[in-house]
CSV table of C-alpha atoms and ligand atoms in Angstrom, one decimal:
chain,number,residue,atom,x,y,z
S,25,MET,CA,-55.4,56.8,-34.4
S,26,ALA,CA,-51.7,56.3,-33.7
S,27,SER,CA,-49.9,53.4,-35.2
S,28,LEU,CA,-47.1,51.4,-33.6
S,29,PHE,CA,-45.2,52.1,-36.8
S,30,GLU,CA,-45.5,55.9,-37.0
S,31,PRO,CA,-43.1,58.5,-35.5
S,32,VAL,CA,-43.6,59.7,-32.0
S,33,LYS,CA,-42.2,62.4,-29.8
S,34,MET,CA,-40.7,61.5,-26.5
S,35,GLY,CA,-39.2,64.3,-24.5
S,36,ASP,CA,-37.2,66.3,-27.1
S,37,LEU,CA,-36.6,63.3,-29.3
S,38,GLN,CA,-38.4,62.5,-32.5
S,39,LEU,CA,-38.5,58.7,-32.7
S,40,SER,CA,-39.3,56.8,-35.9
S,41,ASN,CA,-41.8,54.4,-34.4
S,42,ARG,CA,-43.3,53.1,-31.1
S,43,VAL,CA,-41.7,49.6,-31.3
S,44,PHE,CA,-38.9,49.9,-28.7
S,45,MET,CA,-36.2,47.4,-27.9
S,46,ALA,CA,-36.3,46.3,-24.2
S,47,PRO,CA,-33.1,46.0,-22.2
S,48,LEU,CA,-31.7,42.4,-22.6
S,49,THR,CA,-28.8,40.9,-20.7
S,50,ARG,CA,-26.6,39.0,-23.2
S,51,ASN,CA,-23.3,38.4,-21.2
S,52,ARG,CA,-20.9,39.0,-24.1
S,53,ALA,CA,-18.8,41.8,-22.6
S,54,LEU,CA,-15.2,41.4,-21.6
S,55,ALA,CA,-14.2,40.4,-18.1
S,56,ASP,CA,-13.5,44.0,-17.2
S,57,GLY,CA,-16.9,45.2,-18.4
S,58,THR,CA,-15.9,46.6,-21.8
S,59,PRO,CA,-18.7,45.8,-24.3
S,60,GLY,CA,-17.6,43.1,-26.6
S,61,GLU,CA,-16.5,43.8,-30.2
S,62,LEU,CA,-19.8,42.4,-31.6
S,63,ALA,CA,-21.9,44.8,-29.5
S,64,GLU,CA,-21.6,47.5,-32.2
S,65,LYS,CA,-23.0,45.1,-34.9
S,66,TYR,CA,-25.7,43.7,-32.6
S,67,TYR,CA,-27.1,47.2,-31.8
S,68,ARG,CA,-26.7,48.6,-35.3
S,69,GLN,CA,-28.7,45.6,-36.6
S,70,ARG,CA,-31.6,46.7,-34.3
S,71,ALA,CA,-31.5,50.4,-34.9
S,72,GLY,CA,-34.9,50.2,-36.6
S,73,ALA,CA,-36.4,50.2,-33.1
S,74,GLY,CA,-38.0,53.6,-32.2
S,75,LEU,CA,-35.7,53.5,-29.2
S,76,ILE,CA,-33.1,50.9,-28.1
S,77,ILE,CA,-32.7,50.6,-24.4
S,78,THR,CA,-29.4,48.8,-23.9
S,79,GLU,CA,-28.7,45.8,-21.8
S,80,ALA,CA,-28.3,46.5,-18.1
S,81,THR,CA,-24.9,48.1,-17.5
S,82,GLN,CA,-23.2,48.4,-14.1
S,83,ILE,CA,-22.4,51.8,-12.8
S,84,SER,CA,-19.5,50.5,-10.6
S,85,PRO,CA,-17.5,47.3,-9.9
S,86,GLN,CA,-19.8,46.7,-6.9
S,87,GLY,CA,-22.9,47.0,-9.2
S,88,LYS,CA,-22.0,43.8,-11.1
S,89,GLY,CA,-23.9,40.6,-10.5
S,90,TYR,CA,-23.4,38.4,-13.5
S,91,LEU,CA,-20.5,37.2,-15.6
S,92,ASN,CA,-19.6,39.3,-18.7
S,93,THR,CA,-22.1,42.1,-18.3
S,94,PRO,CA,-21.0,45.5,-19.5
S,95,GLY,CA,-20.0,48.5,-17.3
S,96,ILE,CA,-20.0,52.3,-17.6
S,97,HIS,CA,-17.4,53.2,-15.1
S,98,ASP,CA,-14.1,53.8,-16.9
S,99,ASP,CA,-12.7,55.2,-20.1
S,100,ALA,CA,-12.4,51.8,-21.9
S,101,HIS,CA,-16.1,51.3,-21.4
S,102,VAL,CA,-16.8,54.8,-22.7
S,103,ASN,CA,-14.7,54.2,-25.8
S,104,ALA,CA,-16.5,50.9,-26.6
S,105,TRP,CA,-19.9,52.3,-26.0
S,106,GLN,CA,-19.0,55.2,-28.3
S,107,GLN,CA,-18.7,52.7,-31.2
S,108,VAL,CA,-22.2,51.4,-30.4
S,109,THR,CA,-23.9,54.8,-30.2
S,110,ARG,CA,-22.2,56.0,-33.4
S,111,ALA,CA,-23.4,52.9,-35.2
S,112,VAL,CA,-27.0,53.2,-34.0
S,113,HIS,CA,-27.1,56.9,-34.9
S,114,GLU,CA,-25.6,56.2,-38.4
S,115,ALA,CA,-28.4,53.8,-38.9
S,116,GLY,CA,-31.0,56.4,-37.9
S,117,GLY,CA,-31.8,55.0,-34.5
S,118,HIS,CA,-31.8,56.3,-30.9
S,119,VAL,CA,-30.3,54.6,-27.9
S,120,PHE,CA,-30.6,55.0,-24.1
S,121,LEU,CA,-28.1,53.3,-21.7
S,122,GLN,CA,-29.7,51.3,-18.8
S,123,LEU,CA,-27.9,52.2,-15.5
S,124,TRP,CA,-27.7,49.2,-13.2
S,125,HIS,CA,-26.6,48.2,-9.8
S,126,VAL,CA,-27.5,44.7,-8.8
S,127,GLY,CA,-27.3,45.1,-5.0
S,128,ARG,CA,-27.8,41.7,-3.3
S,129,ILE,CA,-28.2,39.8,-6.6
S,130,SER,CA,-24.5,39.0,-6.9
S,131,HIS,CA,-21.8,36.6,-5.7
S,132,THR,CA,-18.6,37.3,-3.9
S,133,SER,CA,-16.6,35.9,-6.8
S,134,LEU,CA,-17.9,38.8,-9.0
S,135,GLN,CA,-17.2,41.5,-6.4
S,136,PRO,CA,-14.0,43.5,-5.8
S,137,ASP,CA,-11.8,41.7,-3.3
S,138,ASN,CA,-14.4,38.9,-3.2
S,139,ALA,CA,-16.4,41.1,-0.7
S,140,ALA,CA,-20.0,40.5,0.2
S,141,PRO,CA,-22.4,42.3,-2.2
S,142,LEU,CA,-24.0,45.6,-1.0
S,143,ALA,CA,-27.7,45.9,-0.2
S,144,PRO,CA,-30.1,48.0,1.9
S,145,SER,CA,-30.2,45.1,4.5
S,146,ALA,CA,-28.3,41.9,5.0
S,147,ILE,CA,-31.1,39.7,3.7
S,148,LYS,CA,-30.0,36.9,1.2
S,149,ALA,CA,-32.2,36.4,-1.8
S,150,ASN,CA,-33.5,33.0,-2.8
S,151,SER,CA,-32.1,33.5,-6.2
S,152,GLN,CA,-29.2,32.5,-8.5
S,153,THR,CA,-26.7,34.2,-10.6
S,154,PHE,CA,-24.3,33.2,-13.4
S,155,THR,CA,-20.5,33.0,-12.4
S,156,GLU,CA,-17.3,31.3,-13.6
S,157,GLN,CA,-18.7,28.3,-11.8
S,158,GLY,CA,-22.0,28.4,-13.7
S,159,MET,CA,-25.3,29.1,-11.9
S,160,VAL,CA,-24.9,29.5,-8.2
S,161,ASP,CA,-26.9,30.8,-5.3
S,162,VAL,CA,-26.4,34.5,-4.7
S,163,SER,CA,-24.2,35.5,-1.7
S,164,THR,CA,-25.5,36.9,1.6
S,165,PRO,CA,-25.2,40.7,1.2
S,166,ARG,CA,-23.9,43.3,3.7
S,167,ALA,CA,-26.1,46.3,4.7
S,168,MET,CA,-24.7,49.5,3.2
S,169,THR,CA,-23.5,52.2,5.5
S,170,ALA,CA,-24.8,55.8,5.0
S,171,ASP,CA,-21.4,56.6,3.5
S,172,GLU,CA,-21.7,53.7,1.0
S,173,ILE,CA,-25.2,55.0,0.0
S,174,ARG,CA,-23.8,58.4,-0.7
S,175,GLN,CA,-20.9,56.9,-2.6
S,176,THR,CA,-23.3,54.8,-4.7
S,177,VAL,CA,-25.4,57.9,-5.6
S,178,ALA,CA,-22.2,59.6,-6.6
S,179,ASP,CA,-21.4,56.5,-8.7
S,180,TYR,CA,-24.7,56.9,-10.6
S,181,ARG,CA,-23.9,60.5,-11.3
S,182,GLN,CA,-20.4,59.6,-12.6
S,183,ALA,CA,-21.9,56.8,-14.7
S,184,ALA,CA,-24.5,59.2,-16.1
S,185,GLU,CA,-21.6,61.5,-17.1
S,186,TYR,CA,-19.7,58.7,-18.8
S,187,ALA,CA,-22.9,57.8,-20.7
S,188,ARG,CA,-23.0,61.4,-22.0
S,189,GLN,CA,-19.4,61.1,-23.1
S,190,ALA,CA,-20.3,57.9,-24.9
S,191,GLY,CA,-22.9,59.6,-27.0
S,192,PHE,CA,-26.1,58.1,-25.7
S,193,ASP,CA,-29.4,59.9,-26.3
S,194,GLY,CA,-30.4,59.4,-22.6
S,195,VAL,CA,-30.3,57.0,-19.8
S,196,GLU,CA,-32.8,54.6,-18.1
S,197,VAL,CA,-32.5,54.2,-14.3
S,198,HIS,CA,-33.1,50.5,-13.7
S,199,ALA,CA,-35.3,50.4,-10.6
S,200,ALA,CA,-37.0,47.1,-11.4
S,201,ASN,CA,-36.6,43.3,-11.1
S,202,GLY,CA,-35.2,43.1,-7.6
S,203,TYR,CA,-31.9,45.0,-8.1
S,204,LEU,CA,-30.5,47.6,-5.8
S,205,ILE,CA,-33.0,50.4,-6.2
S,206,ASP,CA,-36.0,48.0,-6.0
S,207,GLN,CA,-34.4,46.5,-2.9
S,208,PHE,CA,-34.6,49.9,-1.2
S,209,ILE,CA,-38.2,50.5,-2.3
S,210,GLN,CA,-39.8,47.2,-1.3
S,211,ASP,CA,-40.3,46.4,2.4
S,212,ARG,CA,-39.3,42.7,1.9
S,213,THR,CA,-35.7,43.7,1.3
S,214,ASN,CA,-35.4,47.0,3.2
S,215,GLN,CA,-35.4,46.7,7.0
S,216,ARG,CA,-33.2,49.7,7.6
S,217,GLU,CA,-34.0,51.9,10.6
S,218,ASP,CA,-32.3,55.0,9.3
S,219,GLU,CA,-33.6,57.7,6.8
S,220,TYR,CA,-33.4,55.1,4.0
S,221,GLY,CA,-35.7,52.5,5.5
S,222,GLY,CA,-38.9,52.0,7.4
S,223,GLU,CA,-41.6,54.5,6.3
S,224,LEU,CA,-42.5,54.6,2.6
S,225,GLU,CA,-41.0,58.1,2.3
S,226,ASN,CA,-37.7,56.7,3.5
S,227,ARG,CA,-37.7,53.7,1.2
S,228,ILE,CA,-38.1,55.9,-1.8
S,229,ARG,CA,-35.3,58.3,-0.8
S,230,PHE,CA,-32.6,56.3,-2.6
S,231,LEU,CA,-34.5,56.3,-5.9
S,232,THR,CA,-35.1,60.0,-5.6
S,233,GLU,CA,-31.5,60.8,-4.9
S,234,VAL,CA,-30.3,58.6,-7.8
S,235,VAL,CA,-32.9,60.2,-10.2
S,236,GLU,CA,-31.9,63.7,-9.1
S,237,ALA,CA,-28.2,62.9,-9.5
S,238,VAL,CA,-28.8,61.6,-13.0
S,239,ILE,CA,-31.0,64.5,-13.9
S,240,ASP,CA,-28.3,66.9,-12.8
S,241,VAL,CA,-26.2,65.4,-15.6
S,242,TRP,CA,-28.8,64.9,-18.3
S,243,GLY,CA,-31.8,67.1,-17.6
S,244,PRO,CA,-35.1,65.3,-16.9
S,245,ARG,CA,-36.2,65.0,-20.5
S,246,CYS,CA,-33.4,62.5,-21.3
S,247,VAL,CA,-34.0,60.3,-18.2
S,248,GLY,CA,-36.4,57.3,-18.0
S,249,VAL,CA,-37.2,55.0,-15.1
S,250,ARG,CA,-38.0,51.3,-15.1
S,251,LEU,CA,-40.2,49.7,-12.4
S,252,SER,CA,-41.7,46.3,-11.8
S,253,PRO,CA,-44.3,46.9,-9.1
S,254,THR,CA,-45.8,43.4,-9.2
S,255,GLY,CA,-42.7,41.4,-10.1
S,256,THR,CA,-41.6,38.4,-8.0
S,257,PHE,CA,-38.4,37.8,-9.9
S,258,ASN,CA,-35.3,37.8,-7.7
S,259,ASP,CA,-37.3,36.9,-4.6
S,260,MET,CA,-39.2,40.2,-4.5
S,261,GLY,CA,-42.6,41.3,-3.1
S,262,ASP,CA,-43.9,44.3,-1.2
S,263,SER,CA,-46.6,44.0,1.5
S,264,ASP,CA,-48.6,46.8,-0.3
S,265,PRO,CA,-47.4,47.3,-3.8
S,266,LEU,CA,-50.2,49.7,-4.7
S,267,SER,CA,-49.3,52.2,-2.0
S,268,THR,CA,-45.6,51.7,-2.4
S,269,PHE,CA,-45.4,52.2,-6.1
S,270,GLY,CA,-48.3,54.7,-6.1
S,271,ALA,CA,-46.0,56.9,-4.0
S,272,VAL,CA,-43.0,56.2,-6.2
S,273,ILE,CA,-45.0,57.2,-9.3
S,274,ASN,CA,-46.4,60.3,-7.6
S,275,GLY,CA,-42.9,61.3,-6.8
S,276,LEU,CA,-41.7,60.7,-10.4
S,277,ASN,CA,-44.6,62.8,-11.7
S,278,ASN,CA,-42.8,65.8,-10.2
S,279,TYR,CA,-40.1,65.7,-12.8
S,280,ASP,CA,-40.5,66.1,-16.5
S,281,LEU,CA,-39.0,62.7,-17.2
S,282,ALA,CA,-38.6,61.2,-20.7
S,283,TYR,CA,-40.7,58.2,-19.7
S,284,LEU,CA,-41.8,55.6,-17.2
S,285,HIS,CA,-41.2,52.0,-18.4
S,286,MET,CA,-42.9,49.1,-16.5
S,287,VAL,CA,-42.4,45.4,-16.6
S,288,GLU,CA,-46.0,44.3,-16.7
S,289,ASN,CA,-45.1,40.6,-17.0
S,290,PHE,CA,-41.8,38.8,-16.6
S,291,PRO,CA,-40.9,35.9,-18.8
S,292,GLY,CA,-41.9,32.6,-17.2
S,293,ILE,CA,-43.8,34.2,-14.3
S,294,GLU,CA,-47.6,34.3,-14.6
S,295,SER,CA,-49.2,37.5,-13.4
S,296,THR,CA,-52.3,37.2,-11.3
S,297,SER,CA,-55.6,39.2,-11.9
S,298,ASP,CA,-54.8,41.2,-8.7
S,299,ASP,CA,-51.4,42.1,-10.3
S,300,ARG,CA,-53.2,43.3,-13.4
S,301,VAL,CA,-55.5,45.5,-11.4
S,302,ILE,CA,-52.7,47.1,-9.4
S,303,MET,CA,-50.6,47.6,-12.6
S,304,GLN,CA,-53.5,49.4,-14.3
S,305,GLU,CA,-54.1,51.7,-11.3
S,306,LEU,CA,-50.4,52.6,-11.3
S,307,ILE,CA,-50.3,53.3,-15.0
S,308,ASP,CA,-53.3,55.5,-14.6
S,309,ARG,CA,-51.4,57.5,-12.0
S,310,TRP,CA,-48.5,58.3,-14.3
S,311,SER,CA,-48.8,61.6,-16.2
S,312,GLY,CA,-46.1,61.2,-18.8
S,313,PHE,CA,-44.9,59.0,-21.6
S,314,TYR,CA,-45.5,55.4,-20.8
S,315,ILE,CA,-43.6,52.3,-22.2
S,316,ALA,CA,-45.4,49.0,-21.7
S,317,ASN,CA,-43.3,45.8,-21.6
S,318,GLY,CA,-43.9,42.1,-21.1
S,319,GLY,CA,-45.2,39.5,-23.5
S,320,TYR,CA,-46.6,41.8,-26.2
S,321,ASP,CA,-46.9,40.8,-29.8
S,322,GLY,CA,-47.8,43.0,-32.8
S,323,ASP,CA,-51.6,42.9,-32.3
S,324,SER,CA,-51.5,43.4,-28.5
S,325,GLY,CA,-48.9,46.1,-28.9
S,326,GLN,CA,-51.1,48.0,-31.4
S,327,ALA,CA,-54.1,47.5,-29.1
S,328,ALA,CA,-52.1,49.0,-26.2
S,329,ILE,CA,-51.5,52.1,-28.3
S,330,ASP,CA,-55.1,52.3,-29.6
S,331,SER,CA,-56.6,52.1,-26.0
S,332,ARG,CA,-54.0,54.7,-24.8
S,333,HIS,CA,-52.7,52.1,-22.4
S,334,ALA,CA,-49.2,52.9,-23.6
S,335,ASP,CA,-47.3,55.4,-25.8
S,336,ALA,CA,-44.8,52.8,-26.9
S,337,VAL,CA,-44.2,49.1,-26.4
S,338,ALA,CA,-40.8,47.6,-25.5
S,339,TYR,CA,-40.2,44.1,-27.0
S,340,GLY,CA,-37.5,41.9,-25.5
S,341,ARG,CA,-37.2,38.3,-26.7
S,342,PRO,CA,-38.7,39.0,-30.1
S,343,PHE,CA,-35.9,41.6,-30.7
S,344,ILE,CA,-33.2,39.0,-29.8
S,345,ALA,CA,-34.3,36.9,-32.7
S,346,ASN,CA,-35.6,39.6,-35.1
S,347,PRO,CA,-33.2,42.4,-35.7
S,348,ASP,CA,-35.8,44.0,-38.1
S,349,LEU,CA,-38.7,43.4,-35.7
S,350,PRO,CA,-40.6,46.7,-36.5
S,351,LEU,CA,-40.6,45.9,-40.2
S,352,ARG,CA,-41.7,42.3,-39.6
S,353,LEU,CA,-44.5,43.4,-37.2
S,354,GLN,CA,-45.7,46.0,-39.7
S,355,GLN,CA,-45.7,43.5,-42.6
S,356,GLN,CA,-47.1,40.8,-40.3
S,357,ALA,CA,-44.3,38.6,-41.5
S,358,GLU,CA,-43.2,35.5,-39.8
S,359,LEU,CA,-40.9,35.9,-36.8
S,360,ASN,CA,-37.6,34.0,-36.2
S,361,VAL,CA,-37.9,32.0,-33.0
S,362,PRO,CA,-35.4,32.9,-30.3
S,363,ASP,CA,-32.9,30.2,-29.2
S,364,GLU,CA,-32.8,30.3,-25.4
S,365,THR,CA,-29.5,28.4,-25.2
S,366,THR,CA,-27.7,31.4,-26.7
S,367,PHE,CA,-29.4,34.2,-24.7
S,368,TYR,CA,-26.7,34.5,-22.0
S,369,GLY,CA,-23.0,34.4,-23.1
S,370,GLY,CA,-21.3,32.9,-26.1
S,371,ASP,CA,-20.3,34.3,-29.5
S,372,ALA,CA,-22.0,35.7,-32.6
S,373,HIS,CA,-24.2,32.6,-32.8
S,374,GLY,CA,-27.6,33.7,-31.5
S,375,TYR,CA,-26.4,37.2,-31.1
S,376,THR,CA,-25.6,38.8,-34.5
S,377,ASP,CA,-26.6,36.0,-36.9
S,378,TYR,CA,-30.4,36.0,-36.9
S,379,PRO,CA,-31.6,36.6,-40.4
S,380,PHE,CA,-33.3,39.8,-41.7
S,381,LEU,CA,-36.4,39.4,-43.8
S,382,GLN,CA,-34.8,39.9,-47.2
S,383,SER,CA,-31.7,37.9,-46.6
E,589,PHB,C1,-30.8,38.9,-16.0
E,589,PHB,O1,-29.6,39.0,-16.3
E,589,PHB,O2,-31.3,37.8,-15.9
E,589,PHB,C2,-31.6,40.1,-15.8
E,589,PHB,C3,-30.9,41.3,-15.8
E,589,PHB,C4,-31.7,42.4,-15.7
E,589,PHB,C5,-33.0,42.3,-15.4
E,589,PHB,C6,-33.7,41.1,-15.5
E,589,PHB,C7,-32.9,40.0,-15.6
E,589,PHB,O3,-33.8,43.4,-15.2
């Protein structure tokens, strides 16, 4: 039987274990989206993960929705991310960059020229974001034109190219948690009447175009996709998540992708028994490498591998507080407790100063 702590092959990559690091927003980048100088240390400390998936990283200035999140849309970003990938590789790890566009989950103060955020439809989310003024309600978005959709797909392609230049092992397309791609997929946020809205086939078109653009750059085996079919975070909900995401997954099965990664549970939001049934049916439909995420510990992570529920498990909050999480889980050692007050923004405290086991 496979162990969480043994090597695994994913696409063409040989990874050292199945304990992956989930994407985690930490808000320590510079105002222009350049990763902060501590990012290199932070990720190097966590290179014992079988795979690191970076924090969500905007593909364009319009893709930004929170203060001090990193970008991958200019040379300064590429140079800073190069330091990160070099450090992770030197420490024997592997790292994918998560490509992000927030869509409507933004505020005019974070957008170029203080413009309205872009979204499939002009429907404001009942949600908040983090700005210079602290937590504020998100702004009412503007519906994207067909040209803006084409430009955004081109922005994903360009960001994927920058990610290659920066030395990543691959990229994850963030299609979860109520951000732009998810807003196109789910009917609650997509009321377009053109070829990008209405019927299911149309609502999936944007995801398909983004995935194909990114595959053009990377090849399918270095591209993963993250979904949250039953998530309600960021005011989401589809009228028929099983049909909607069943079609999404059937579509993704056509490519030889590195993996599918799903948010089975979101911190602080209780999943219902219906959600769990839907999630299991969707997982069963996926034919490739599957990364489970959401509230796992060492025992439940190993059980997910044993039962073939998942090929790997992505840990979020435990990785914030435990840079050597795989080792600690393997030794059943005590875990450091994450300090929520230092999750979003700040300095080294709560970022690069959590102790390792031996120190
Ligand atoms: C967040 O910044 O709160 C955040 C970012 C990306 C996610 C979820 C939450 O997928």
